[in-house]
XYZ file of C-alpha atoms in Angstrom:
673
model
C 115.507 -35.033 -127.447
C 119.205 -35.716 -127.150
C 121.974 -36.451 -129.580
C 125.519 -37.646 -129.153
C 124.874 -40.367 -126.624
C 127.603 -42.465 -125.069
C 127.138 -45.440 -122.842
C 125.302 -47.629 -125.262
C 122.224 -45.787 -126.446
C 121.442 -42.999 -128.864
C 118.413 -40.804 -129.304
C 117.458 -38.879 -132.416
C 116.183 -35.339 -132.140
C 115.551 -32.222 -134.145
C 115.391 -28.476 -133.854
C 118.906 -27.833 -132.588
C 120.341 -24.603 -133.957
C 123.855 -24.460 -132.560
C 124.657 -28.029 -131.606
C 125.888 -31.078 -133.418
C 123.750 -32.740 -136.123
C 120.959 -34.987 -134.962
C 122.739 -38.297 -135.401
C 124.328 -40.567 -132.829
C 127.596 -42.372 -133.401
C 129.039 -40.237 -136.200
C 131.844 -38.408 -134.395
C 135.060 -39.884 -135.793
C 133.533 -43.306 -136.544
C 135.534 -46.477 -137.210
C 135.153 -46.077 -140.970
C 137.001 -42.754 -140.719
C 139.507 -43.680 -138.020
C 140.555 -47.275 -138.791
C 142.533 -46.526 -141.989
C 144.309 -43.655 -140.250
C 145.270 -45.831 -137.280
C 146.593 -48.530 -139.612
C 148.878 -46.000 -141.313
C 150.712 -45.101 -138.076
C 153.537 -47.219 -136.621
C 152.175 -49.443 -133.850
C 154.166 -49.125 -130.629
C 153.770 -48.742 -126.871
C 156.085 -45.849 -126.013
C 155.614 -46.331 -122.279
C 155.382 -49.456 -120.172
C 151.913 -51.007 -120.417
C 150.465 -51.167 -116.907
C 148.850 -54.122 -115.195
C 145.189 -54.053 -116.141
C 142.063 -55.467 -114.518
C 139.814 -55.220 -117.532
C 137.435 -57.653 -119.222
C 138.271 -58.762 -122.756
C 136.987 -56.471 -125.469
C 136.853 -53.259 -123.428
C 138.777 -50.203 -124.588
C 141.149 -49.269 -121.729
C 139.450 -46.421 -119.809
C 142.374 -44.065 -119.294
C 141.740 -40.616 -117.820
C 138.473 -41.670 -116.192
C 137.344 -40.983 -112.661
C 137.522 -44.747 -112.078
C 140.828 -45.466 -113.900
C 142.414 -46.459 -110.582
C 140.175 -49.551 -110.512
C 141.401 -50.746 -113.913
C 145.146 -50.026 -113.901
C 148.155 -50.646 -111.689
C 149.384 -53.387 -109.409
C 146.653 -52.700 -106.852
C 143.243 -51.056 -107.337
C 142.911 -47.557 -105.905
C 139.949 -45.934 -104.140
C 137.609 -43.997 -106.427
C 135.029 -41.312 -105.753
C 131.609 -41.799 -107.357
C 130.342 -38.581 -105.811
C 129.101 -38.268 -103.124
C 130.507 -41.583 -101.845
C 133.875 -43.323 -101.962
C 134.364 -46.881 -103.191
C 137.280 -49.272 -102.937
C 137.914 -52.912 -103.653
C 139.028 -55.236 -100.855
C 140.640 -58.667 -100.916
C 137.253 -60.377 -100.854
C 134.706 -57.748 -101.898
C 134.412 -53.989 -101.492
C 134.164 -51.107 -99.032
C 132.211 -47.885 -99.373
C 132.011 -44.705 -97.368
C 130.604 -41.206 -97.185
C 133.743 -39.014 -96.950
C 133.795 -36.426 -94.176
C 135.119 -33.087 -95.503
C 137.906 -31.392 -93.560
C 139.343 -28.020 -94.570
C 142.761 -26.509 -93.930
C 144.499 -23.427 -95.310
C 145.489 -25.114 -98.573
C 143.124 -28.054 -99.004
C 139.628 -29.400 -98.529
C 139.899 -33.163 -98.191
C 137.466 -36.055 -98.008
C 139.462 -39.303 -98.060
C 137.905 -42.657 -98.892
C 136.275 -44.352 -95.901
C 135.435 -48.025 -95.321
C 132.127 -47.301 -93.554
C 130.462 -50.422 -94.878
C 132.002 -53.585 -96.316
C 130.677 -56.628 -98.125
C 132.643 -59.885 -98.289
C 131.517 -61.883 -101.342
C 134.364 -64.410 -101.263
C 136.191 -62.940 -104.247
C 139.855 -63.587 -104.993
C 140.156 -61.136 -107.914
C 138.288 -58.344 -109.695
C 138.113 -56.756 -113.106
C 136.243 -53.869 -114.673
C 133.577 -55.643 -116.712
C 131.613 -52.686 -118.095
C 131.663 -48.917 -118.010
C 130.226 -45.773 -119.513
C 131.231 -42.166 -118.937
C 129.515 -41.930 -115.539
C 129.237 -45.483 -114.151
C 131.537 -48.466 -113.794
C 130.773 -52.124 -113.121
C 133.274 -54.443 -111.457
C 133.139 -58.239 -111.692
C 134.091 -60.131 -108.529
C 135.823 -63.400 -109.362
C 136.773 -66.624 -107.624
C 139.227 -68.098 -110.067
C 137.391 -68.096 -113.399
C 133.974 -68.032 -111.742
C 132.096 -64.742 -111.713
C 130.446 -64.356 -108.309
C 128.684 -61.092 -109.036
C 128.944 -57.505 -110.208
C 129.068 -54.177 -108.372
C 128.027 -50.937 -110.053
C 128.718 -47.416 -108.802
C 128.164 -44.101 -110.566
C 128.840 -40.416 -110.112
C 125.728 -38.653 -108.901
C 124.396 -41.812 -107.277
C 124.885 -42.644 -103.582
C 124.130 -46.319 -104.316
C 126.508 -49.274 -104.253
C 124.698 -52.026 -106.169
C 125.845 -55.656 -105.987
C 124.085 -58.328 -108.061
C 124.862 -62.016 -107.572
C 125.763 -64.153 -110.588
C 125.363 -67.327 -108.525
C 123.470 -68.264 -105.364
C 125.692 -67.264 -102.436
C 126.079 -66.225 -98.821
C 127.853 -62.893 -98.263
C 128.876 -61.026 -95.135
C 128.464 -57.378 -94.184
C 131.036 -55.750 -91.927
C 128.424 -54.729 -89.343
C 125.114 -56.112 -88.169
C 121.908 -54.797 -89.707
C 118.931 -53.541 -87.716
C 115.843 -54.645 -89.626
C 113.280 -52.058 -90.718
C 111.226 -54.461 -92.830
C 111.606 -57.573 -94.944
C 114.940 -57.464 -96.737
C 115.615 -53.964 -95.432
C 117.612 -52.493 -92.621
C 120.236 -50.035 -91.465
C 123.692 -50.476 -90.044
C 125.827 -47.996 -88.163
C 129.612 -47.687 -88.218
C 130.958 -44.805 -86.149
C 128.949 -41.724 -87.094
C 127.785 -43.188 -90.409
C 124.452 -44.937 -90.955
C 123.846 -46.936 -94.128
C 120.679 -48.389 -95.523
C 120.640 -51.953 -96.870
C 118.083 -53.363 -99.318
C 118.120 -57.014 -100.380
C 116.049 -58.257 -103.318
C 116.006 -61.926 -104.248
C 117.394 -63.163 -100.956
C 117.284 -62.388 -97.264
C 119.076 -60.368 -94.631
C 119.933 -61.442 -91.075
C 122.449 -59.609 -88.883
C 125.654 -59.507 -90.904
C 124.551 -62.338 -93.210
C 123.261 -61.633 -96.705
C 121.902 -64.604 -98.662
C 121.352 -63.993 -102.351
C 119.739 -66.144 -104.998
C 121.210 -66.118 -108.485
C 120.295 -62.685 -109.820
C 119.543 -61.395 -106.327
C 120.950 -58.065 -105.203
C 122.030 -56.014 -102.232
C 122.073 -52.225 -102.483
C 123.866 -50.067 -99.928
C 123.216 -46.345 -99.489
C 124.325 -43.775 -96.870
C 121.426 -42.376 -94.885
C 121.622 -38.558 -94.878
C 122.006 -36.919 -91.488
C 118.715 -35.851 -89.972
C 116.537 -38.286 -91.904
C 113.421 -39.306 -89.991
C 111.787 -42.730 -90.288
C 109.611 -41.711 -93.231
C 112.581 -40.233 -95.046
C 114.633 -43.360 -94.408
C 111.790 -45.285 -96.022
C 111.890 -42.937 -99.018
C 115.651 -43.469 -99.374
C 115.335 -47.261 -99.180
C 112.422 -47.326 -101.629
C 114.401 -45.310 -104.178
C 117.517 -47.415 -103.630
C 115.816 -50.797 -103.947
C 116.636 -51.504 -107.589
C 120.328 -51.903 -108.461
C 121.866 -49.261 -110.683
C 122.882 -50.690 -114.067
C 124.310 -47.874 -116.189
C 124.135 -44.183 -117.046
C 123.522 -42.755 -120.507
C 124.934 -39.416 -121.624
C 123.299 -37.062 -124.095
C 123.951 -33.498 -125.170
C 122.295 -30.891 -127.325
C 122.499 -27.184 -127.976
C 119.691 -24.694 -128.338
C 119.160 -20.978 -128.699
C 121.451 -18.573 -130.463
C 123.811 -15.712 -129.754
C 124.205 -14.817 -126.096
C 121.198 -17.010 -125.239
C 122.724 -20.211 -126.644
C 123.084 -23.033 -124.131
C 124.647 -26.468 -124.224
C 122.612 -29.053 -122.321
C 123.909 -32.279 -120.798
C 121.506 -35.001 -119.719
C 122.466 -38.060 -117.713
C 119.994 -40.930 -117.601
C 120.272 -43.302 -114.626
C 119.072 -46.807 -115.464
C 118.191 -49.411 -112.836
C 117.473 -53.104 -113.186
C 113.762 -52.565 -112.588
C 113.521 -49.204 -114.337
C 111.962 -46.162 -112.702
C 113.239 -43.781 -110.084
C 116.481 -43.906 -108.147
C 118.405 -41.583 -105.847
C 120.266 -38.717 -107.524
C 122.783 -36.179 -106.257
C 123.510 -32.979 -108.185
C 126.968 -31.458 -108.275
C 127.102 -27.732 -107.430
C 127.536 -26.518 -111.037
C 124.313 -28.236 -112.113
C 121.846 -26.111 -110.222
C 118.351 -27.618 -109.993
C 119.154 -30.468 -112.366
C 117.302 -33.496 -111.027
C 114.198 -34.453 -112.999
C 112.231 -35.717 -110.045
C 111.270 -34.944 -106.487
C 113.443 -33.333 -103.825
C 113.665 -35.468 -100.691
C 114.552 -32.548 -98.453
C 117.737 -34.441 -97.544
C 121.363 -33.658 -98.303
C 124.948 -34.814 -97.898
C 127.952 -32.810 -96.705
C 130.806 -33.071 -99.229
C 134.074 -31.360 -100.125
C 131.920 -29.218 -102.462
C 129.542 -28.185 -99.709
C 126.002 -29.348 -99.030
C 124.417 -31.167 -101.982
C 120.740 -32.147 -102.299
C 119.373 -35.675 -102.619
C 116.530 -36.182 -105.106
C 114.437 -39.046 -106.444
C 114.258 -39.305 -110.232
C 115.713 -40.826 -113.360
C 117.964 -38.148 -114.827
C 120.061 -35.050 -114.305
C 119.771 -32.293 -116.897
C 121.844 -29.113 -116.745
C 122.982 -26.253 -118.970
C 126.171 -24.352 -119.692
C 126.387 -21.140 -121.720
C 127.774 -21.887 -125.173
C 131.422 -20.848 -125.398
C 132.565 -20.262 -128.960
C 136.092 -21.016 -130.116
C 137.910 -18.008 -131.517
C 141.031 -17.858 -133.672
C 141.948 -14.236 -133.016
C 141.693 -11.386 -130.549
C 139.439 -8.411 -131.247
C 141.816 -5.583 -132.177
C 139.145 -3.285 -133.586
C 139.325 -0.898 -130.628
C 143.087 -0.325 -130.742
C 144.430 3.125 -131.536
C 146.861 3.764 -134.387
C 149.686 4.175 -131.870
C 148.828 0.864 -130.240
C 148.732 -0.891 -133.592
C 152.154 0.550 -134.414
C 153.607 -0.590 -131.067
C 152.078 -3.999 -131.517
C 153.390 -4.345 -135.065
C 156.916 -3.470 -133.945
C 156.716 -6.107 -131.209
C 155.379 -8.762 -133.588
C 158.410 -8.271 -135.824
C 160.743 -8.439 -132.827
C 159.115 -11.642 -131.598
C 159.288 -13.237 -135.038
C 162.983 -12.440 -135.213
C 163.649 -13.920 -131.763
C 161.716 -17.167 -132.297
C 163.909 -20.140 -131.428
C 163.906 -23.757 -132.565
C 160.879 -25.604 -131.140
C 161.013 -28.480 -128.686
C 160.618 -32.069 -129.880
C 158.051 -33.296 -127.340
C 154.302 -32.916 -127.739
C 153.769 -30.415 -124.915
C 156.447 -27.808 -125.529
C 156.426 -28.547 -129.247
C 152.685 -27.965 -129.304
C 153.015 -24.728 -127.348
C 155.610 -23.488 -129.850
C 153.198 -24.116 -132.731
C 150.411 -22.314 -130.863
C 152.711 -19.336 -130.105
C 153.588 -18.981 -133.775
C 149.954 -19.297 -134.845
C 148.922 -16.479 -132.522
C 151.751 -14.292 -133.813
C 150.714 -15.090 -137.385
C 147.159 -14.007 -136.645
C 148.380 -10.735 -135.159
C 150.595 -10.067 -138.187
C 147.685 -10.686 -140.545
C 145.354 -8.454 -138.532
C 147.963 -5.688 -138.581
C 148.599 -6.000 -142.311
C 152.184 -7.219 -141.861
C 152.224 -9.669 -144.761
C 155.948 -10.342 -144.553
C 155.827 -11.480 -140.914
C 152.634 -13.430 -141.517
C 154.170 -15.237 -144.478
C 157.315 -16.065 -142.522
C 155.299 -17.477 -139.644
C 152.926 -19.380 -141.887
C 155.797 -21.018 -143.745
C 157.417 -22.032 -140.460
C 154.202 -23.477 -139.024
C 153.411 -25.361 -142.223
C 156.911 -26.844 -142.300
C 156.689 -27.973 -138.668
C 153.177 -29.384 -139.003
C 154.189 -31.177 -142.193
C 156.860 -32.889 -140.127
C 154.584 -33.701 -137.190
C 151.754 -34.980 -139.402
C 153.803 -37.375 -141.508
C 152.114 -40.717 -140.679
C 155.355 -42.632 -141.232
C 157.537 -40.094 -139.436
C 158.429 -42.406 -136.552
C 159.764 -44.974 -139.015
C 162.693 -42.693 -139.815
C 163.179 -40.504 -136.717
C 162.760 -40.562 -132.949
C 161.065 -37.212 -132.440
C 158.344 -34.913 -133.838
C 156.201 -37.873 -134.802
C 153.346 -40.021 -133.490
C 152.679 -43.728 -133.044
C 149.526 -45.632 -132.161
C 149.627 -47.665 -128.952
C 147.578 -50.819 -129.681
C 147.668 -51.964 -126.050
C 146.289 -48.824 -124.385
C 144.589 -47.566 -127.573
C 145.710 -44.072 -128.304
C 148.124 -41.825 -130.167
C 151.391 -41.031 -128.383
C 154.239 -38.680 -129.335
C 157.570 -40.462 -129.535
C 159.222 -37.957 -127.169
C 157.211 -38.110 -123.947
C 156.716 -35.296 -121.452
C 154.711 -35.040 -118.222
C 153.878 -38.739 -118.509
C 152.258 -38.509 -121.937
C 153.541 -42.032 -122.587
C 151.356 -43.032 -119.611
C 148.434 -41.213 -121.257
C 148.674 -38.210 -118.954
C 147.647 -34.802 -120.318
C 147.009 -35.789 -123.952
C 144.288 -33.182 -124.344
C 146.559 -30.448 -122.959
C 149.252 -31.344 -125.499
C 147.084 -32.040 -128.525
C 144.924 -28.985 -127.948
C 147.860 -26.776 -128.914
C 148.384 -28.738 -132.158
C 144.689 -28.607 -133.018
C 144.460 -24.893 -132.249
C 147.470 -24.061 -134.441
C 146.342 -26.316 -137.279
C 142.790 -24.987 -137.079
C 144.024 -21.407 -137.333
C 146.483 -21.947 -140.180
C 144.285 -24.282 -142.254
C 141.089 -22.264 -141.757
C 141.397 -20.680 -145.193
C 143.449 -23.400 -146.896
C 141.508 -26.635 -147.562
C 144.560 -28.236 -149.163
C 146.553 -27.849 -145.947
C 143.674 -29.253 -143.907
C 143.475 -32.258 -146.215
C 147.243 -32.790 -146.061
C 147.361 -32.733 -142.270
C 144.085 -34.560 -141.708
C 145.347 -38.172 -141.481
C 147.315 -37.423 -138.299
C 145.422 -34.397 -136.978
C 142.173 -36.362 -137.095
C 143.883 -39.002 -134.961
C 144.862 -36.361 -132.398
C 141.238 -35.220 -132.479
C 140.086 -38.821 -132.074
C 142.448 -39.391 -129.165
C 140.718 -36.686 -127.128
C 137.336 -36.346 -128.813
C 136.034 -39.625 -130.228
C 132.299 -40.005 -129.841
C 131.278 -43.050 -131.856
C 132.515 -46.103 -129.976
C 134.983 -46.704 -132.809
C 136.990 -49.232 -130.776
C 140.342 -47.577 -131.427
C 139.905 -44.885 -128.763
C 137.716 -44.389 -125.696
C 134.910 -41.920 -126.290
C 135.883 -38.415 -125.094
C 138.946 -39.903 -123.434
C 139.346 -37.467 -120.543
C 136.008 -35.678 -120.378
C 133.633 -36.417 -117.492
C 130.060 -35.321 -118.327
C 128.924 -35.484 -114.701
C 131.495 -32.936 -113.554
C 131.626 -31.144 -116.935
C 135.428 -31.278 -116.844
C 138.271 -33.609 -117.739
C 140.694 -35.776 -115.782
C 144.424 -35.508 -116.553
C 145.997 -38.702 -115.205
C 146.003 -41.645 -117.581
C 146.102 -44.460 -115.023
C 145.194 -42.519 -111.834
C 147.528 -44.341 -109.419
C 146.373 -42.255 -106.455
C 144.384 -42.829 -103.279
C 142.634 -39.481 -103.888
C 141.252 -40.521 -107.289
C 141.990 -38.777 -110.575
C 142.824 -35.092 -110.873
C 142.921 -32.068 -113.134
C 145.205 -29.103 -112.663
C 145.106 -26.829 -115.735
C 141.452 -26.072 -116.356
C 142.490 -23.430 -118.892
C 144.502 -25.829 -121.048
C 141.487 -28.135 -120.998
C 139.365 -25.293 -122.350
C 142.047 -24.620 -124.958
C 142.027 -28.286 -125.975
C 138.353 -28.308 -126.855
C 138.583 -24.874 -128.471
C 141.349 -26.312 -130.638
C 139.166 -29.316 -131.412
C 136.404 -26.930 -132.483
C 138.715 -24.894 -134.732
C 140.066 -28.050 -136.364
C 136.527 -29.320 -136.960
C 135.694 -26.009 -138.635
C 138.804 -26.145 -140.814
C 137.913 -29.640 -142.046
C 134.158 -29.104 -142.274
C 133.445 -31.916 -139.810
C 130.079 -30.785 -138.422
C 129.638 -33.804 -136.164
C 133.013 -33.220 -134.498
C 132.257 -29.510 -134.321
C 129.029 -30.086 -132.443
C 130.678 -32.379 -129.944
C 133.604 -29.966 -129.554
C 131.152 -27.162 -128.760
C 129.635 -29.284 -125.978
C 133.051 -30.168 -124.554
C 134.296 -26.576 -124.773
C 131.174 -25.048 -123.230
C 131.102 -27.594 -120.421
C 134.791 -27.279 -119.608
C 134.662 -23.480 -119.591
C 131.692 -23.524 -117.238
C 133.351 -25.936 -114.807
C 136.667 -24.040 -114.976
C 134.888 -21.121 -113.348
C 132.741 -23.150 -110.967
C 135.527 -25.294 -109.513
C 138.850 -23.547 -110.174
C 138.795 -19.801 -110.866
C 135.622 -18.664 -109.089
C 134.589 -21.488 -106.774
C 131.876 -21.080 -104.173
C 133.812 -21.471 -100.926
C 131.172 -19.928 -98.681
C 129.900 -23.118 -97.044
C 130.954 -24.464 -93.675
C 132.871 -27.343 -95.271
C 135.341 -24.784 -96.662
C 135.881 -23.007 -93.335
C 139.636 -22.668 -92.887
C 140.498 -22.775 -96.583
C 142.176 -19.450 -97.215
C 142.503 -18.861 -100.969
C 140.495 -17.337 -103.800
C 140.908 -20.279 -106.181
C 141.333 -24.039 -106.213
C 144.140 -25.165 -108.481
C 144.069 -28.967 -108.256
C 140.745 -30.770 -108.223
C 140.788 -34.465 -107.283
C 138.108 -37.053 -106.786
C 138.667 -36.833 -103.036
C 140.158 -33.404 -102.362
C 140.601 -29.826 -103.540
C 144.092 -28.312 -103.385
C 145.836 -24.966 -103.535
C 149.064 -26.085 -105.217
C 150.502 -27.424 -108.452
C 152.520 -30.419 -109.609
C 155.465 -28.183 -110.532
C 155.692 -25.083 -108.338
C 154.627 -23.685 -104.991
C 154.733 -20.098 -106.287
C 151.353 -18.317 -106.079
C 151.875 -16.995 -109.611
C 152.141 -20.545 -110.937
C 149.148 -21.707 -108.921
C 146.993 -19.037 -110.572
C 148.813 -19.036 -113.896
C 148.147 -22.699 -114.567
C 144.430 -21.819 -114.545
C 145.007 -19.137 -117.194
C 147.621 -20.471 -119.614
C 147.618 -19.794 -122.573
C 144.840 -17.143 -122.405
C 143.835 -17.973 -125.951
C 141.380 -15.777 -127.866
C 138.697 -18.282 -126.825
C 139.324 -17.453 -123.157
C 137.983 -13.915 -123.312
C 134.297 -14.819 -123.406
C 134.224 -17.173 -120.438
C 136.687 -15.185 -118.297
C 134.529 -12.067 -118.691
C 131.175 -13.808 -118.246
C 128.968 -13.173 -115.229
C 129.968 -16.553 -113.788
C 133.629 -15.479 -113.675
C 133.015 -13.235 -110.674
C 133.806 -9.892 -112.290
C 136.531 -7.426 -111.404
C 136.336 -8.260 -107.702
C 137.240 -11.925 -108.185
C 139.934 -11.111 -110.753
C 141.470 -8.640 -108.309
C 141.425 -11.229 -105.511
C 143.173 -13.803 -107.698
C 145.754 -11.300 -108.984
C 146.490 -9.837 -105.533
C 147.222 -13.296 -104.189
C 149.179 -14.483 -107.222
C 151.286 -11.377 -107.809
C 151.954 -10.107 -104.314
C 155.680 -10.019 -105.185
C 155.194 -8.845 -108.772
C 154.654 -10.463 -112.136
C 158.246 -11.588 -112.778
C 157.538 -15.067 -111.457
C 156.554 -18.463 -112.921
C 153.579 -17.945 -115.278
C 153.315 -14.395 -113.976
C 152.857 -13.053 -117.508
C 149.467 -14.782 -117.664
C 148.455 -13.329 -114.300
C 149.395 -9.896 -115.627
C 147.330 -10.406 -118.791
C 144.386 -11.653 -116.704
C 144.548 -8.528 -114.543
C 143.663 -6.430 -117.605
C 140.195 -7.999 -117.714
C 139.220 -5.898 -114.670
C 138.698 -2.817 -116.836
C 140.425 -0.026 -118.790
C 142.401 1.407 -115.851
C 143.792 -1.984 -114.915
C 144.569 -2.680 -118.576
C 146.614 0.515 -118.741
C 148.509 -0.523 -115.611
C 149.033 -4.009 -117.011
C 150.470 -2.610 -120.231
C 152.982 -0.578 -118.245
C 153.897 -3.594 -116.123
C 154.321 -5.693 -119.252
C 156.809 -3.187 -120.643
C 158.933 -3.698 -117.517
C 158.687 -7.486 -117.558
C 162.016 -9.053 -118.565
C 162.157 -11.456 -121.489
C 162.672 -14.299 -119.032
C 159.237 -13.495 -117.626
C 157.449 -14.428 -120.867
C 156.352 -18.059 -120.999
C 157.636 -20.168 -123.906
C 154.084 -20.598 -125.232
C 153.459 -16.866 -125.063
C 155.043 -13.828 -126.730
C 155.328 -10.236 -125.648
C 153.343 -9.210 -128.717
C 150.457 -11.538 -127.907
C 150.491 -10.438 -124.266
C 150.362 -6.808 -125.398
C 147.509 -7.545 -127.794
C 145.535 -9.344 -125.089
C 145.958 -6.445 -122.663
C 145.239 -3.780 -125.284
C 142.106 -5.534 -126.512
C 140.925 -5.963 -122.915
C 141.357 -2.262 -122.309
C 139.377 -1.425 -125.449
C 136.398 -3.661 -124.598
């Protein structure tokens, strides 16, 4: 049984030992959030974009389909394994053809098949975490609705009125209301229910439907029949559930996606590579070629898949350090405390500064340096007192938060990296949550003092109750088990995520904050988000499987930018190899150790491949300090070499969210594992 459902349904269960409590809809509910929202100033810091969204829907920022809802023109989206885009009068869908080059594997949106329904406008009329439904309008009249979903190759259109529609190519009949059409090298199946099909003409009664589906290469006549049978009923929605089971090293976090059709019963399902054998149904023996390689097509009703539980940690394990190492580390902690500069006023660099101080504070406490620990604690408390003043933005223009009632979320008054456009909120707020979770862990009064605003930061990235003030799990995509960074996704390649490691840090911070406040419901959800994100960070960024033919020609050990329609070796901010790897490592929090040293991380061989590529010219390069720290995870000898290299690294080579002391501690603890 599953708990924590989104998408409109909840299921009670029992017996979970490490997951969230068995209750749906209790993660930051409206009763908890509404008074906190009301206490913040109400303001849109950034320009509110054009929206194509039905009344009453919470704006779906940071979703795989955000490009349909925001901006002057709708963008293509990628409901894996297909692409989908709106046209002037209907829609187009395609099965992207993957093409690899040295630095990218791309599969752009294709208009293989089109349907003209006579629309003059569209709006997103319904959505859940995995599926989206678009209403096609002629003036104020709703002509019909199209639903697409990740993990489904179907494009399902249902007529709201009796109508005559037009396909972009003629259909060859294979039975009543069924046929195939071919455009170039692509063949699509067509199934009409409640109407009829003739050439390019589709006549639908009110409530009738047409479902389009790409026919996998190599399908024989019987298999085509199987595909059309499973595609006959339009997809309606997808439910999401999660639970945890087991304990210790055997603990797993399970995600289950339930695909619901108009008629109920089986549909076609496509598993993403990280899911393994996840389809609860029969394998068709068919597959699609995608930018992620060859993926199987199954018939069933749900996808269920596991990730090892990753546990948030507030501190590094220093138990194996020698007395000399502890002395060296203590000296460096004091030096770093003395050299700490005034923090930045925006939410990204300001958050990193808080995190840096919190990690130094933990080191000082572990080393018995009460004076340094007290100095750091006082500084962090003072800064978080400022940031968490609900009325702060009424008297100042920085280090404060407002609530945007138009886009529905919390925004820092000083924007960075498009945070006023809802980009990267989880990256930014994860640092705040991590620092607050560490410092308030043993001080309930501090937790209570900071809670009105910190709970809003948690709600902005981790709501799970349909509270109406925030989208549920704003950025997290349960199909892919990772998040999407762009708020409005104004790109033809879909949404994207660059820093998988800061995403992991975000949900680790959410977990630590939940522990500090005793919020078990939030803690259970945070565990699911953290475990999922850590698993996908390895599967798609740091240790991706690039062995298939679709990756032939791609010449790198990692992927650093994952999009809906492509996979890139690059960053938004630097072409340096150190930055390309480093953005998948930053900030190497204590929570990173377990997933970066797991069997799925690829071991010393993969670490060496990443480091060799990223540090070919040395570690004194953008984010090179994180690459150096990562190199220590190969084993004791490499940790010794990393410690020597760190001693030679100039102060300019230490990232602003890092410190030499923390880097030393990370390397030393890696060498003592």
